[in-house]
Amino acid sequence: MATINEEQVRHVAHLARLAVTDGEVKQFTEQLEKILEFAEQLNELDTTGVEPTTHVLDLKNVLRKDEVKPSLPRSEVERLAPDWEDGQVRVPAVFE
Amino acid sequence: MSLFEHGVKKLHTLVKDGEVKVSELVKESFDRIDKVDGKIGAFLALNEDAFEQAKRMDDLAKSEGNPLFGLPVGVKDNIVTKGMTTTCGSQFLSNFVPAHDATVVERLHEAGAVTIGKLNMDEFAMGSSNENSSFKPVRNPWNTKHVPGGSSGGSAAAVAAGEVLFSLGSDTGGSIRQPAAYCGVVGMKPTYGLVSRFGLVAFASSLDQIGPLTRTVEDNAYVLSAIAGHCDMDSTSANVEPTDYTKALTGDIKGLKIAVPKEYFGEGVTEGVKENIRAAIAKLESLGATVDEVSLPHSKYALATYYLLASSEASANLARFDGIRYGVRAEAENLEDVFKLSRAQGFGDEVKRRIMLGTYALSSGYYDAYYKKAQQARTLIKKDFDDVLSKYDVIVGPTAPSPAFALGAQIDDPVTMYVNDILTIPINLAGVPAISVPAGLVDGLPVGLQIIGKHFDEATILRAAHAFELATGGFQLPKL
């Protein structure tokens, strides 16, 4: 069963914010089709009325006091960013 | 003779009595790395301050009660270390030097362990052979033509080769246990929530756990005792009391109820592995355990379930690598192209493939068919474990279907590669703990026995693994 085509792969790459070459589109289409075919076997399972797992342990809401604690110093964060100016991360213009 | 042959307990006495200095232990690590790591490739970075730290610690050793004081540890490179690069095996983070330590690293440092360096891995922990490292492959110390397993390949190989006494790895679908099996060391994936994930670069947050890789089960119990327990920075970490897991190591497993799933001896599991594991089970029986065959009927669906869920979670988690706050930044005219090109340049093939798969499985129109269906399958897989573990103490089988394969043998076909994790993946889906312990050699390569337990019952699987180790001789250092 054909599950995914090149157009869908390009769309998914856009959703994932991943630039892809024509060669990659071809490769991912073939590979994802193979993986999705493999995943089709889950359709053999009758899951009517089965709750999806959201957490493996019965966790309750975890609450804590809303207290101010020290966070990372700005100088450290600045060091990590590829482009930094006047206390802010610099990026290309968002609006023309 | 290597000082590491002593293990944690004896080394602690030697350090405390002043017979072995911390700086000698650190030197032992660095000398061994100098000698063998060119062949193994386990390390991506070394801690340049380790000697200075060790010298300062030499004078304090006498009054030190912590068993890990002065002992050399290697840390998988997806666990953040303040001031030391943390690359996740990815070009994307090749220059990333974190501003803080992960909780596990903090706890080991408080215990006095000395970080020797950062360990190679499959990029973002996605892989079963360590061939997906952006930097270099790791080689198996038992046979350097073979892979060490993955994704914690560097963590397993470094312990097996005697470069560190112990290491930390992470396990999302088998990434501690499978390399431990391939390299002949002991590797523990704790119960989901036992160990804090704060500072572990997230792959699949509902499956990821950090755990120790060691030469012996006893050493594993010491390290687990140091890193386990609640952490305020990880709200999924469980509220468990600090536990000394070494107390569980009685050597006595009389009456232990063992379940052996028939599905773990099915198609794809090699004859050599089956033989060794059957012999191991017979050994456990001879020590007084009872053994019954059981069924985990949904095992065959675990692999598909895992790849859909883990990839979906990864596609969300790896969205943070956008080229803005850290890592690679591609030059581009507009912001969207900065994201797209930074990610295209920074990520390797397997990471892109899984981001694509996960994005597709979560996308509008496919969510119910793939993601939700897989979450329902997960419920059924988990129930298999609940049912069996309500009647038995542990579940036992092989860790991996074969011993380590040759480098390059499986890299072209993702589905074939994924099958290496078929016996470890269901455990992560169920959130239960499991340990891999060496169970002999096939054609000169190690085989791992996997012992699976109830939620938060690490004590019982350690006790069983320890009794097995005592009866079979335990760690062997490969000839390098």
Coordinates of N, CA and C in Angstrom, one line a residue, chain B residues 78-82 100-107 196-200 210:
Chain B
N78 N 25.0 13.4 25.8 CA 23.7 14.1 25.7 C 23.3 14.5 27.2
I79 N 24.2 14.4 28.1 CA 24.0 14.8 29.5 C 24.8 16.0 29.7
V80 N 24.2 17.1 30.1 CA 24.9 18.4 30.1 C 25.9 18.5 31.3
T81 N 27.1 19.1 30.9 CA 28.2 19.2 31.9 C 28.7 20.7 31.8
K82 N 28.6 21.3 32.9 CA 29.0 22.8 32.9 C 30.5 22.9 32.5
H100 N 25.3 24.8 32.8 CA 25.0 24.1 34.1 C 25.2 22.6 34.0
D101 N 25.2 21.9 35.1 CA 25.3 20.4 35.1 C 23.9 19.8 35.2
A102 N 23.8 18.6 34.6 CA 22.6 17.8 34.8 C 22.5 17.4 36.3
T103 N 21.3 17.1 36.7 CA 21.2 16.6 38.1 C 22.0 15.4 38.4
V104 N 22.1 14.5 37.5 CA 22.9 13.2 37.7 C 24.4 13.6 37.9
V105 N 24.8 14.5 37.1 CA 26.3 14.9 37.2 C 26.5 15.6 38.5
E106 N 25.6 16.5 38.8 CA 25.7 17.2 40.1 C 25.8 16.2 41.3
R107 N 24.9 15.2 41.2 CA 24.9 14.2 42.3 C 26.2 13.3 42.3
S196 N 16.4 11.5 37.7 CA 16.1 12.8 37.1 C 16.6 12.9 35.7
R197 N 15.7 13.4 34.8 CA 16.1 13.7 33.5 C 16.6 15.1 33.3
F198 N 16.6 15.9 34.3 CA 17.0 17.3 34.2 C 18.5 17.4 33.7
G199 N 18.6 18.0 32.5 CA 20.0 18.1 32.0 C 20.3 17.0 31.0
L200 N 19.3 16.1 30.8 CA 19.5 15.1 29.7 C 18.8 15.7 28.5
I210 N 18.1 7.9 32.4 CA 19.5 7.8 32.5 C 19.8 6.6 33.4

